[in-house]
Each structure stands twice: as structure tokens, then as C-alpha cells.
Short mmCIF file of C-alpha atoms in Angstrom, two decimals:
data_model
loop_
_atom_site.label_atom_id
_atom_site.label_comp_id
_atom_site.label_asym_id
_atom_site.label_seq_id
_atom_site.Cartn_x
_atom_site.Cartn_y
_atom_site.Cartn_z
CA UNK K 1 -97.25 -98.33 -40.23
CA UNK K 2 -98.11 -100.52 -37.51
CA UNK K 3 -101.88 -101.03 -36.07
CA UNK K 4 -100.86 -98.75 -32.83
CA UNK K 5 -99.64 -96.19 -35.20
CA UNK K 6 -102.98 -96.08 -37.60
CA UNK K 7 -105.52 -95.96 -34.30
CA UNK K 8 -103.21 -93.11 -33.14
CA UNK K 9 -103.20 -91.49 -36.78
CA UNK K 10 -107.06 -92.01 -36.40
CA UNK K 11 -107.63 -90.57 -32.73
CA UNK K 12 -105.36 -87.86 -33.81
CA UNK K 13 -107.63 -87.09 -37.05
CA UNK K 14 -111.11 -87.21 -35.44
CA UNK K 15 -109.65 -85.01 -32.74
CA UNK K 16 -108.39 -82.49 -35.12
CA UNK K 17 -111.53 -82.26 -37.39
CA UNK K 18 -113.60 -82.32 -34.46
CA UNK K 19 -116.74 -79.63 -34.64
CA UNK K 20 -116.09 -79.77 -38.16
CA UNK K 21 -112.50 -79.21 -37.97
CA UNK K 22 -112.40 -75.91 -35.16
CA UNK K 23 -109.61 -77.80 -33.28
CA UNK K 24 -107.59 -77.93 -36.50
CA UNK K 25 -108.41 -74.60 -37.78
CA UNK K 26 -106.92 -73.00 -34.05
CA UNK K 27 -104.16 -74.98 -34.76
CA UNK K 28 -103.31 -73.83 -38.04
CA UNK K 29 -103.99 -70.18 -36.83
CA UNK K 30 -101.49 -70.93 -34.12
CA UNK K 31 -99.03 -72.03 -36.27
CA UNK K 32 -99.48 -68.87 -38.86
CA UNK K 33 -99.28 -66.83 -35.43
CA UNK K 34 -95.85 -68.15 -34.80
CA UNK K 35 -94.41 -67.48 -38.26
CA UNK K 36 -95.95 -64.09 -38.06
CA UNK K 37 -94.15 -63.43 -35.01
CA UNK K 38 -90.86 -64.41 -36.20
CA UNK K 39 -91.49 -63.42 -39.21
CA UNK K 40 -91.68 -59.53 -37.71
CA UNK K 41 -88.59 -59.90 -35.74
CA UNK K 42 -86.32 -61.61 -38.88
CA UNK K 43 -87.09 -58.63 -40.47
CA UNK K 44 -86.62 -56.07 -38.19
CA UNK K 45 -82.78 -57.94 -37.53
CA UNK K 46 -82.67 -57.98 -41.49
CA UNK K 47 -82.86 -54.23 -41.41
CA UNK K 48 -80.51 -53.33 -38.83
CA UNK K 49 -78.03 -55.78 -40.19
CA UNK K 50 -78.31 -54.23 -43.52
CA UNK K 51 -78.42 -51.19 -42.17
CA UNK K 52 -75.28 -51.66 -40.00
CA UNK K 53 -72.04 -50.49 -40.93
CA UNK K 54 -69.49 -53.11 -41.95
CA UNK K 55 -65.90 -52.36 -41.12
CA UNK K 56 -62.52 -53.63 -39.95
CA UNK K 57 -61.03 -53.91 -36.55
CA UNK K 58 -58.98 -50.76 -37.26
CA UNK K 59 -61.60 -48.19 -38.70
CA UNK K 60 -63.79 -48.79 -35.26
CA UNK K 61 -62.50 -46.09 -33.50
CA UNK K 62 -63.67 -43.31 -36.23
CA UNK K 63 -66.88 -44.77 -36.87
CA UNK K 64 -67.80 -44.60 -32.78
CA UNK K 65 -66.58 -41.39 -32.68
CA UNK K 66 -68.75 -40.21 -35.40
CA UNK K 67 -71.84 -42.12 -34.19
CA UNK K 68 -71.63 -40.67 -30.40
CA UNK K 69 -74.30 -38.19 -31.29
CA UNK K 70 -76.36 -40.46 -33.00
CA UNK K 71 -76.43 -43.61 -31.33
CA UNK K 72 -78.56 -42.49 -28.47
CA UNK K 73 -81.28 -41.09 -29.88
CA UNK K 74 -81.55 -43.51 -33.04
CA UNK K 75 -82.79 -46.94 -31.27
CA UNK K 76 -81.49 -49.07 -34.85
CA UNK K 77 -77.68 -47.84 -34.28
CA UNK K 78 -78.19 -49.66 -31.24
CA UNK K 79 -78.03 -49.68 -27.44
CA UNK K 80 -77.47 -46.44 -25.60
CA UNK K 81 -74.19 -44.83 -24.79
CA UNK K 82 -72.35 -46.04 -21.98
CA UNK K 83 -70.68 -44.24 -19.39
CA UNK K 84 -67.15 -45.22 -21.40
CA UNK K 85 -68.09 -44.60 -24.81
CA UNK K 86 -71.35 -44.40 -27.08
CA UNK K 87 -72.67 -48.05 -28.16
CA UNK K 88 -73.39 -48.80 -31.61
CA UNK K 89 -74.64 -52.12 -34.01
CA UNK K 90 -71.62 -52.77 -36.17
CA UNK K 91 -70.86 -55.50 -38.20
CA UNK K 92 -66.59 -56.70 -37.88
CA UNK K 93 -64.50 -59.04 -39.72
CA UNK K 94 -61.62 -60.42 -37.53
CA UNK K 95 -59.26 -63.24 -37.46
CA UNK K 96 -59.58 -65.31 -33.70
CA UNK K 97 -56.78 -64.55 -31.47
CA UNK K 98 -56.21 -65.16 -27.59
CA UNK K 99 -56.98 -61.84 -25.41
CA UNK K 100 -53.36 -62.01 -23.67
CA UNK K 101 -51.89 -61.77 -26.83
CA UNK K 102 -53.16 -57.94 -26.53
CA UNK K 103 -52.20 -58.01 -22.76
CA UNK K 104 -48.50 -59.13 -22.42
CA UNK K 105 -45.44 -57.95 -24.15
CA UNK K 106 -43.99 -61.12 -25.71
CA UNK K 107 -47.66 -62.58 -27.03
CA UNK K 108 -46.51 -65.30 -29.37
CA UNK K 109 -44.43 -66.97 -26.12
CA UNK K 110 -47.18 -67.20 -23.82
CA UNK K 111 -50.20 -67.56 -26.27
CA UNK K 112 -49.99 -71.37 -25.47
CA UNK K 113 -50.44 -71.26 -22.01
CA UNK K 114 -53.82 -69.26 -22.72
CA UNK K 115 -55.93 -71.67 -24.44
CA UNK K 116 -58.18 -74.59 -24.00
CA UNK K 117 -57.19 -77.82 -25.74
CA UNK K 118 -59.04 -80.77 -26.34
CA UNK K 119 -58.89 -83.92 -24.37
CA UNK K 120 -58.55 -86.15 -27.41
CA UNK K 121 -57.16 -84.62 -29.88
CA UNK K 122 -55.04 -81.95 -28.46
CA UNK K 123 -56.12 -79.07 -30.55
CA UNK K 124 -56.08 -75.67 -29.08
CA UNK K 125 -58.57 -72.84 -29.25
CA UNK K 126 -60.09 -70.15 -27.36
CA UNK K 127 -63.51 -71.99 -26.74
CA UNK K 128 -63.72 -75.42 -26.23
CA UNK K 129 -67.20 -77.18 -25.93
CA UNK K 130 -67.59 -81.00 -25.18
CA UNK K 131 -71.26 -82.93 -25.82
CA UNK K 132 -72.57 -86.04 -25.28
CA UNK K 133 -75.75 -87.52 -26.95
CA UNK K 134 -77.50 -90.68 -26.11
CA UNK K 135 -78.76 -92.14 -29.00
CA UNK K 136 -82.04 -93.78 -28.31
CA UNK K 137 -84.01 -96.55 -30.14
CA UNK K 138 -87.01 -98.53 -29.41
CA UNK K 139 -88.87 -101.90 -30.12
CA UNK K 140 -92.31 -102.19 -30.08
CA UNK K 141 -92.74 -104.88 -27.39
CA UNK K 142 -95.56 -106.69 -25.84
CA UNK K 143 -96.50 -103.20 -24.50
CA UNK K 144 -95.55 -101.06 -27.32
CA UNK K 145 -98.57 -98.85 -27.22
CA UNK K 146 -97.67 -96.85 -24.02
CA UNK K 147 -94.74 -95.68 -26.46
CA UNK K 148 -97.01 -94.28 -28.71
CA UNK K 149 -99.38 -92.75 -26.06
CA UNK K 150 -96.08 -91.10 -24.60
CA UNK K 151 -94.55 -89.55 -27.81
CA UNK K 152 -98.20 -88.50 -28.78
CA UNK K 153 -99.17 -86.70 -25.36
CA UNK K 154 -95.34 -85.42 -24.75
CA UNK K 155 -92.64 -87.24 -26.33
CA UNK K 156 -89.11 -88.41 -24.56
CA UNK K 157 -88.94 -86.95 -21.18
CA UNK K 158 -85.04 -88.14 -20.90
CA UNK K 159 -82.52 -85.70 -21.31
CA UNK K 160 -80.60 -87.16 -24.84
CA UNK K 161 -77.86 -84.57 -24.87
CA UNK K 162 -75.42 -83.29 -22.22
CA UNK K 163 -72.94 -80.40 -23.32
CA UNK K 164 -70.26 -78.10 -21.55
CA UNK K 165 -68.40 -75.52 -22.46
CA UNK K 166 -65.33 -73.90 -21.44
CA UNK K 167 -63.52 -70.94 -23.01
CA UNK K 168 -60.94 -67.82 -22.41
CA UNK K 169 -61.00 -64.44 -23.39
CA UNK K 170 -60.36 -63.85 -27.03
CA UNK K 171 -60.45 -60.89 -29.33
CA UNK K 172 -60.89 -60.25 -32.92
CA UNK K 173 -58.07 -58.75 -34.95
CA UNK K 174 -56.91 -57.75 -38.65
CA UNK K 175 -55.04 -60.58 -39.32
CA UNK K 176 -52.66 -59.20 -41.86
CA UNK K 177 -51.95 -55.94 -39.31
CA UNK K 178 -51.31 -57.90 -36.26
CA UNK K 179 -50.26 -57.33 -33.98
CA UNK K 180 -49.97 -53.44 -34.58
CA UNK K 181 -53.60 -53.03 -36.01
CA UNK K 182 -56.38 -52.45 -33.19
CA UNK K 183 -58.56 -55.12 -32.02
CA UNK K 184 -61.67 -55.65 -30.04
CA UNK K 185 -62.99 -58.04 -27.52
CA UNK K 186 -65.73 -60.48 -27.82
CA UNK K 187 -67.69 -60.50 -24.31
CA UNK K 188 -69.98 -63.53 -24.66
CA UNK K 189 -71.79 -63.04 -21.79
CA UNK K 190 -75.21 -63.84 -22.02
CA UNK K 191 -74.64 -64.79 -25.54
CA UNK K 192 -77.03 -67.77 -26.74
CA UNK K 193 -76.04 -68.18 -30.08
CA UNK K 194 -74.93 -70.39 -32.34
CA UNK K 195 -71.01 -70.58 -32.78
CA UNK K 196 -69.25 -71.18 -36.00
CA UNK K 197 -67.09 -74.09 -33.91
CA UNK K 198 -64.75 -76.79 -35.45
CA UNK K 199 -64.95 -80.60 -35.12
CA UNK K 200 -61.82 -81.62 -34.05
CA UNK K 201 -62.95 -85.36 -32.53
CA UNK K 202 -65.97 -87.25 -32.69
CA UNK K 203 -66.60 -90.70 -31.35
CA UNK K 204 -69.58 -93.66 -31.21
CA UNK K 205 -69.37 -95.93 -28.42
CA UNK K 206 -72.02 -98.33 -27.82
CA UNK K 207 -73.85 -99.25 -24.79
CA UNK K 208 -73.91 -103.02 -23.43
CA UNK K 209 -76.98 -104.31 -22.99
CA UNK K 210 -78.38 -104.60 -18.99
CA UNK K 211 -81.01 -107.01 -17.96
CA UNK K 212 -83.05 -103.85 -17.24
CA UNK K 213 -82.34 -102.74 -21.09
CA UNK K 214 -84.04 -106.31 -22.16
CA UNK K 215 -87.09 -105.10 -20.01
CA UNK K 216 -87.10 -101.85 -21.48
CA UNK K 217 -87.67 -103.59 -24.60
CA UNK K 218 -89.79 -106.06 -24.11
CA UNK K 219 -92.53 -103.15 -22.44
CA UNK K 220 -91.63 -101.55 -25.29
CA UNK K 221 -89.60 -98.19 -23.96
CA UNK K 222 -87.09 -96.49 -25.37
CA UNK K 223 -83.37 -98.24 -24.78
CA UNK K 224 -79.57 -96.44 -25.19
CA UNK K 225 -77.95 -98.04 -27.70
CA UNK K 226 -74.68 -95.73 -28.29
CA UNK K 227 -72.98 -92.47 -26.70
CA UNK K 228 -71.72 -90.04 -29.36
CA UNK K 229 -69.18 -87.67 -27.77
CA UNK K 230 -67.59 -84.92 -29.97
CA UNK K 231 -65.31 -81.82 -29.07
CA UNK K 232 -65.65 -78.80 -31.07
CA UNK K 233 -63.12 -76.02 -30.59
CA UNK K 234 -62.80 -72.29 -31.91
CA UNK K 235 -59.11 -72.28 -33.04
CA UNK K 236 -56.59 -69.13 -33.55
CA UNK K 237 -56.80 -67.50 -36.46
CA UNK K 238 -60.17 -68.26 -37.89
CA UNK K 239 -62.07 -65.34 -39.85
CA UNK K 240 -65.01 -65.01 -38.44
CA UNK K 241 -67.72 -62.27 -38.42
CA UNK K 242 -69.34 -60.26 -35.49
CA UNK K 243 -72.58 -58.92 -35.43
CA UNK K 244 -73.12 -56.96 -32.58
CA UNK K 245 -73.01 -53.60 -30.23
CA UNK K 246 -69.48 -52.15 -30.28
CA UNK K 247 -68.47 -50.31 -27.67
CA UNK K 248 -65.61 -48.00 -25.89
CA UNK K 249 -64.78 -49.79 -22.09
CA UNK K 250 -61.64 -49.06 -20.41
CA UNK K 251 -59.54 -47.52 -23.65
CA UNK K 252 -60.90 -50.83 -25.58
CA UNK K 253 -63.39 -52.00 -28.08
CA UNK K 254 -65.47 -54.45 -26.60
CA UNK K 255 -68.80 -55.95 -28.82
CA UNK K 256 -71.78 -57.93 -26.87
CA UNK K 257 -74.75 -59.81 -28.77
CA UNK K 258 -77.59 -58.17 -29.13
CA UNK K 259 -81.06 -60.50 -28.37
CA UNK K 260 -82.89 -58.92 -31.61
CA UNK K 261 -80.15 -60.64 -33.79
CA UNK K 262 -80.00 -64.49 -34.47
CA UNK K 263 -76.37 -63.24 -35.38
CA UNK K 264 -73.50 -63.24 -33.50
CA UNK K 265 -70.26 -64.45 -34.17
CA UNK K 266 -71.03 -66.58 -37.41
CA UNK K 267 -67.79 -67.68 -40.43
CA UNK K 268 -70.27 -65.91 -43.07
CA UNK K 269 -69.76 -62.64 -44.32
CA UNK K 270 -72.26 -59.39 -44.23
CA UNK K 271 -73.84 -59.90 -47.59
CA UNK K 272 -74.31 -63.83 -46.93
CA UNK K 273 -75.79 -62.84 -43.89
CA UNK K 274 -77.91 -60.52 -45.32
CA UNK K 275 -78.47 -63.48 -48.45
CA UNK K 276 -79.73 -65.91 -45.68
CA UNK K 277 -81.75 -64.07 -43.55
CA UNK K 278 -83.17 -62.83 -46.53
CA UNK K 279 -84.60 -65.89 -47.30
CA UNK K 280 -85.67 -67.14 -44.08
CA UNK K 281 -87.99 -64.24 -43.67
CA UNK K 282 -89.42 -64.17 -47.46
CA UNK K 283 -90.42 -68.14 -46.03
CA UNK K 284 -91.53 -66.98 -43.01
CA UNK K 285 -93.96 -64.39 -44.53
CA UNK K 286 -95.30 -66.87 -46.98
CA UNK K 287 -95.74 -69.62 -44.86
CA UNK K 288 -97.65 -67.38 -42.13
CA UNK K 289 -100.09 -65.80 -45.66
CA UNK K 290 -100.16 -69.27 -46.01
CA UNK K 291 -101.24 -70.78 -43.40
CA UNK K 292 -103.42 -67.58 -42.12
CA UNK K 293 -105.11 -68.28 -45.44
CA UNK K 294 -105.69 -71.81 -44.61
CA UNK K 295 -106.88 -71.02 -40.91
CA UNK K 296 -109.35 -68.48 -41.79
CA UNK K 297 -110.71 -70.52 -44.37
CA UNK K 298 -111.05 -73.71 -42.02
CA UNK K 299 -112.90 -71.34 -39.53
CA UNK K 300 -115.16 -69.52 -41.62
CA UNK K 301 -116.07 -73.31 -42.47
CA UNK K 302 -116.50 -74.26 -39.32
CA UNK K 303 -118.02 -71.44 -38.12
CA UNK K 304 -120.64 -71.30 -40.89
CA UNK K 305 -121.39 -75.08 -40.26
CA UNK K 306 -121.81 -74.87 -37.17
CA UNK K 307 -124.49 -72.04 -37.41
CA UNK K 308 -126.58 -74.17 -39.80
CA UNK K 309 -126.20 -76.76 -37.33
CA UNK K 310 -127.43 -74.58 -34.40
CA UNK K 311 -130.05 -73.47 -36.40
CA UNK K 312 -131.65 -76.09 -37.68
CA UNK K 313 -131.04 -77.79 -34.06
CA UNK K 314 -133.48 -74.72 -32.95
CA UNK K 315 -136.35 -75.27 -35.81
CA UNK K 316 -136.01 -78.59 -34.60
CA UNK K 317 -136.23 -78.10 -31.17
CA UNK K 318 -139.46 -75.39 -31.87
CA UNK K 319 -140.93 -78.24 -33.88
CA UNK K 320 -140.93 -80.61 -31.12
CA UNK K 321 -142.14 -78.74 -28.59
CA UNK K 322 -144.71 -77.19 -30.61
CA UNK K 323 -145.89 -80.78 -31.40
CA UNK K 324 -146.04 -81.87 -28.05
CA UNK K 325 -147.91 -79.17 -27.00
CA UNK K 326 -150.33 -80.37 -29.33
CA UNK K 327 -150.06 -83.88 -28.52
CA UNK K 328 -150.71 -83.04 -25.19
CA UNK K 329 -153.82 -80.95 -25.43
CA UNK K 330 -155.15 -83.45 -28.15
CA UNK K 331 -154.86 -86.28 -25.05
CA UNK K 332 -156.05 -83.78 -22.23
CA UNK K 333 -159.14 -83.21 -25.20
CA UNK K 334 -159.42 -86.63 -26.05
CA UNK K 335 -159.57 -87.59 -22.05
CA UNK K 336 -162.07 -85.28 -21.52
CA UNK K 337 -164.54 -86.54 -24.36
CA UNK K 338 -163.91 -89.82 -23.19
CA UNK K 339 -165.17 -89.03 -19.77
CA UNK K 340 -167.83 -87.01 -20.78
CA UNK K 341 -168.82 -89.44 -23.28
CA UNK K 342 -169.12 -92.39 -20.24
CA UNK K 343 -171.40 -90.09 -18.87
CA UNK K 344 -174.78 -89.16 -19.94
CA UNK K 345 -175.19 -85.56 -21.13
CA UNK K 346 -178.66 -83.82 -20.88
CA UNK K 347 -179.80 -82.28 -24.11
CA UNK K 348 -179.71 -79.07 -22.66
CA UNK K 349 -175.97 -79.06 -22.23
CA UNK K 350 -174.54 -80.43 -25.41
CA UNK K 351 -172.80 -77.89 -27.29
CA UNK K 352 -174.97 -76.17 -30.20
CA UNK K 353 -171.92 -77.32 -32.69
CA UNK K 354 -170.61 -80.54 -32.30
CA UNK K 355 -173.75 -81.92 -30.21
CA UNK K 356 -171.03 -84.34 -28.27
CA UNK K 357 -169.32 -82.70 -25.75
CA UNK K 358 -171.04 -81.01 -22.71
CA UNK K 359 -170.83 -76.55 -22.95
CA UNK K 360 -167.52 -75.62 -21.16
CA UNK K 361 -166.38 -72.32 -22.45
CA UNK K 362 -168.68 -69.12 -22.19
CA UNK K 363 -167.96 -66.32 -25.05
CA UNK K 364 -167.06 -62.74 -24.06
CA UNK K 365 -168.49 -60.10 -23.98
CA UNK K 366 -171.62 -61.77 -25.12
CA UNK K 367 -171.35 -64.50 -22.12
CA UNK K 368 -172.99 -67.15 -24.07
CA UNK K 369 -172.35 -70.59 -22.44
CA UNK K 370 -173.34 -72.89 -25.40
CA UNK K 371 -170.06 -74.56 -26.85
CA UNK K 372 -167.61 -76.70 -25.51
CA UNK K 373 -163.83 -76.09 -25.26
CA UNK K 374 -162.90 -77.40 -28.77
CA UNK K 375 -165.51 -75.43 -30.98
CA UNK K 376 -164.84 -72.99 -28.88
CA UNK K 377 -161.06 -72.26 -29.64
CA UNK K 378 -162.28 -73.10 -33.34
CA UNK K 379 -164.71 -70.03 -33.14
CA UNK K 380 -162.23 -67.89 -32.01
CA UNK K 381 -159.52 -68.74 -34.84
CA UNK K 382 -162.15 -67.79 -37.12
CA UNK K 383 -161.71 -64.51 -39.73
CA UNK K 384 -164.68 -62.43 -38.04
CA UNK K 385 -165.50 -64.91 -34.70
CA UNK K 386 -169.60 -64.86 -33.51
CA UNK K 387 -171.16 -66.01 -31.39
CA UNK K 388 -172.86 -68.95 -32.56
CA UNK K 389 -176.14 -68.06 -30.18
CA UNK K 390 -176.83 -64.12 -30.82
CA UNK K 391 -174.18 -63.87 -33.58
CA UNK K 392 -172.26 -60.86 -31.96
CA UNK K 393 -168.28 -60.38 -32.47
CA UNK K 394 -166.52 -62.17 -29.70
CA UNK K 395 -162.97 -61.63 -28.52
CA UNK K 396 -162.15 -64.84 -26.64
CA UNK K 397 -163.89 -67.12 -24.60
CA UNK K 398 -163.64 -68.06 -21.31
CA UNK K 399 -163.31 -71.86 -19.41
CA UNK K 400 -165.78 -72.30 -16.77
CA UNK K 401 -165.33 -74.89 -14.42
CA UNK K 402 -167.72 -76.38 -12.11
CA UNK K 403 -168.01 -75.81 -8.52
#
């Protein structure tokens, strides 16, 4: 690890277990939050997905007819009924074939002419999806500390990877039944899913090096160094399985994702679906106990910490004050001796007690004028305060002043 790297890795630290660690304990209660959250919604698509029946292409049509009465009113069957036909959650394995197929009388001659092929390779299939990454790399130059401010505050703000994707319609059929078994179509609209595509081409082609790419460097920025293009395709005849709401549209079958499901068309069957999303949400239920654990525990640290802090910060602060109080009267008392003492004092008016100070401070309700301001206050804090003169119970005493 370089010396940029460790005084990151030490800002980073002392930021995190600031206020004895608060910043870190939010963050580890964020973090618990998140797997909560997913962890709720993994499981409520691992129940519908068990829950949802698993058929073939051809035994649709019976089990939409049989759930018309129940797929409205039972919001886990799936969406509501359409004005076609009654929507349900459905789980179909199919074989991949091109949606004219279905459409024109002598399929197998014009099935060519339907499909997307790929520029390099030539393969055919009904979705076609080209990408382009820019691989990056980066040498820690003269400057090479503004690359790790930038990947500490936000990271790369460079797009690295450029994809498009083309496709036709396609359906899903019984393979060994076709083409006089039913079939259904796969609508991906507004579909964001993963898709169980195949590589069919893949290439690395480096980058020449610019006179601006030698700058980049030397400042110590991130550089292209290679352009990886690949083609994936999804080719005829593939089994794959769809996970989704079947319904009735124009005399067809026709499924659409559903956004509660991380399913949608995927090459894995119902019970390895079920296997794998399994697992993810047992891990995402024990990592957010976890790290709840860990955040409450951090917190109730910090929390109690930081209330011994405040309140010792308090008997602190009461100590002060309470001592400059006292320093201040002792130098008001001390002044006042002093000046008294530079002056001479008839015996008439030195207080009965100390003999020192001049008689500032008459008793009530006796209104004996015979002690100064110090004995005075020390009268008062007596058990059973008297006056000193006619020895009768005082209550406080009084500063006179004169005119």
C-alpha cells in the first residue's frame, strides 16, 4: 500500500470512529437496513415462485381457465384480469423459437429472414445484444493523490461500458410438440432483467497510446488501455424458463415480467430457482441480524460514551463556575480589606469579630450593625445563627452601603 493509500486508510478511519465511532455505527445500521429490505422482498418473490404453478406451454390454457376466479382477488396469483383473459404468475418451460414461425404457414422457410445475426460471427438468434467496455488502468504519477481523493469521494465518473440491444419477437414452445403444441409469447417490454444470453464472439483490442494518454499518466488519471467488445445472442431452440404473469391477449398466451421477481427468463429450472433464491435470502437475513447486531451494539457504545462524556463535561463545567464565583468574591473581599486596611478605622466601627474590617452588614430582624460582610455571611451559615450583639435568631443580614 502506497503512502497516499495509508493517509486515506487513516482519514477514512478517524472519520468513521469519529464521536466514538457514531459515523460508523449509522453506517453499519445503513447497511443492515439495506439487507433487511431486500431481504423482505427475496422472500416474498421466494414465496410466489414456490407457490407458482409450474407447467408446459400446452397445459396453459386449463390452468388460466381454472384460475379466472381466483386470480383477481388473490394478489400472489398475480396481476389482475385483463380485459382478454384473467392474469396469473406461472412458471413455463419452453424451447426459443422465432414468433413468425407461429404466424406464417411455411415457418421453417422464412424463419431465417426473422432473426438477428451477429456481425462477427454470423450466428442467429432472436435477441442480439452488442457491448463495449473500456478497460481502464492507472499510474500513480507525480499527482497521483487526486486519484485517490476521486475514487474516495466518488469514484470513476467515465462511462466504462456501452451496450445495445436489438431483438424480434419470439415465443416459447414444447419443443418435442412443435409445431402443433401451443405456445406463448414473451413481451419484454419493460423487462430489466438479466438474460440467460450466449457468447458467440468476444474480442480485446488495445488502445494506442496519445500524447494526451502520457499526460493522463503522468497527473496520475485513469488511461484506456484496451476495448473489449463481445456479442451475445439468444439462439433457436434453447430451453429456457419463464417466470412471469401469463396471460390471454388476442386468442394468445402472452407472459410479461413481473418487478417483484429478480426472475424472468433464466436457463435454470423451478426447483434451482427456488435452490438459489433460497440461499440468497437465508444470507440476506443473516447478514442484516448481523450487522443490526453490530450497529446497535456500536451505538449503544457510542451513545453511552457520549453521555459520560456530557456529563462529566457538566460537573466540570459546575465546578468551574462555582470556583470562579468564589475566586471572584475572595478578590472583590480581598480588595475591599485592602482598602479598608489603607485607611484608618475608628474603634467604634471595627467589627465585634474579626476586629479588622470596618461593620458593613446589619442583621435582620434584630438590625444590629456590628460585623462586616465576611463574618457576617459566616454567622448566617451557622446551625442556629445570633446575633453576635443581643444574641437573637437572625435570618439574613443585610449590606449597607454608604451614602
Amino acid at each position: 500500500m502506497s503512502v497516499h493509500d495509508r493517509a486515506t486508510a487513516a482519514v477514512l478511519a478517524q472519520m468513521m470512529f469519529a464521536a466514538d465511532g457514531v459515523l460508523f455505527g449509522v453506517g453499519v445500521a445503513y447497511v443492515a437496513y439495506r439487507s433487511i429490505r431486500k431481504y423482505a422482498a427475496s422472500a416474498s418473490a421466494l414465496r410466489k415462485i414456490r407457490d407458482a404453478p409450474s407447467v408446459l406451454p400446452s397445459d396453459l390454457r386449463s390452468i388460466l381457465t381454472d384460475g379466472d376466479d381466483s386470480s383477481s382477488s388473490d394478489p400472489d396469483a398475480g396481476e389482475s384480469s385483463s380485459s382478454n383473459g384473467g392474469g396469473r404468475l406461472v412458471i413455463v418451460r419452453g424451447s426459443v423459437e422465432v414468433k413468425s414461425a407461429a404466424e406464417k404457414a411455411n415457418w421453417k422457410a422464412l424463419m431465417g429472414n426473422s432473426l438477428v445475426a451477429s456481425n462477427a460471427s454470423g450466428e442467429k438468434g432472436v435477441i442480439l445484444q452488442i457491448s463495449q467496455t473500456c478497460i481502464y488502468n492507472e499510474w500513480k504519477g507525480v499527482f497521483g493523490w487526486t486519484t485517490d481523493l476521486r475514487n474516495t469521494i466518488a469514484g470513476s465518473l467515465k462511462e466504462q461500458e456501452t451496450s445495445s440491444t436489438r431483438m424480434v419477437p419470439f415465443i416459447l414452445v414444447e419443443g418435442a410438440k412443435w409445431p402443433q403444441s401451443d405456445y406463448f409469447v414473451v413481451n419484454m417490454e419493460g423487462s430489466n432483467h438479466p438474460l440467460p444470453l450466449t457468447t458467440v464472439y468476444q474480442h480485446l483490442q488495445p488502445i494506442t497510446a496519445t500524447p494526451y494518454t502520457f499526460l493522463q499518466a503522468i497527473c496520475g488519471l485513469e488511461y484506456p488501455v484496451g476495448m473489449l467488445y463481445e456479442e451475445k445472442i439468444l439462439p433457436l431452440g434453447k430451453d429456457v424458463t419463464a417466470v412471469g404473469i401469463c396471460s390471454l391477449k388476442n386468442g394468445g398466451f402472452e407472459i410479461k415480467s413481473s418487478k417483484d421477481l429478480p426472475y424472468f427468463l433464466s436457463a435454470l429450472t423451478k426447483d434451482q430457482l427456488v435452490a438459489d433464491l433460497s440461499f440468497k435470502t437465508k444470507v440476506l437475513m443473516w447478514s442484516g441480524l448481523v450487522f443490526g447486531t453490530v450497529a446497535i451494539g456500536i451505538l449503544s457504545y457510542s451513545v453511552a460514551r457520549n453521555w459520560t462524556k456530557y456529563k462529566d463535561w457538566r460537573s466540570q463545567r459546575r465546578t468551574q463556575q462555582q470556583n470562579n464565583s468564589t475566586r471572584i468574591a475572595r478578590e472583590s473581599s480581598n480588595e475591599e480589606v485592602l482598602g479598608e486596611e489603607a485607611e484608618a478605622i475608628p474603634d467604634g466601627e471595627l467589627c465585634v469579630i474579626c476586629l479588622m474590617r470596618r461593620r458593613r452588614s446589619a442583621f435582620v430582624p434584630c438590625g444590629h450593625l456590628v460585623c462586616c460582610q465576611r463574618c457576617a455571611l459566616s454567622v448566617e451559615r451557622e446551625i442556629a445563627p445570633k446575633c453576635p450583639l443581643c444574641r437573637q435568631t437572625i435570618h439574613s443580614s443585610v449590606r449597607i452601603y454608604d451614602s
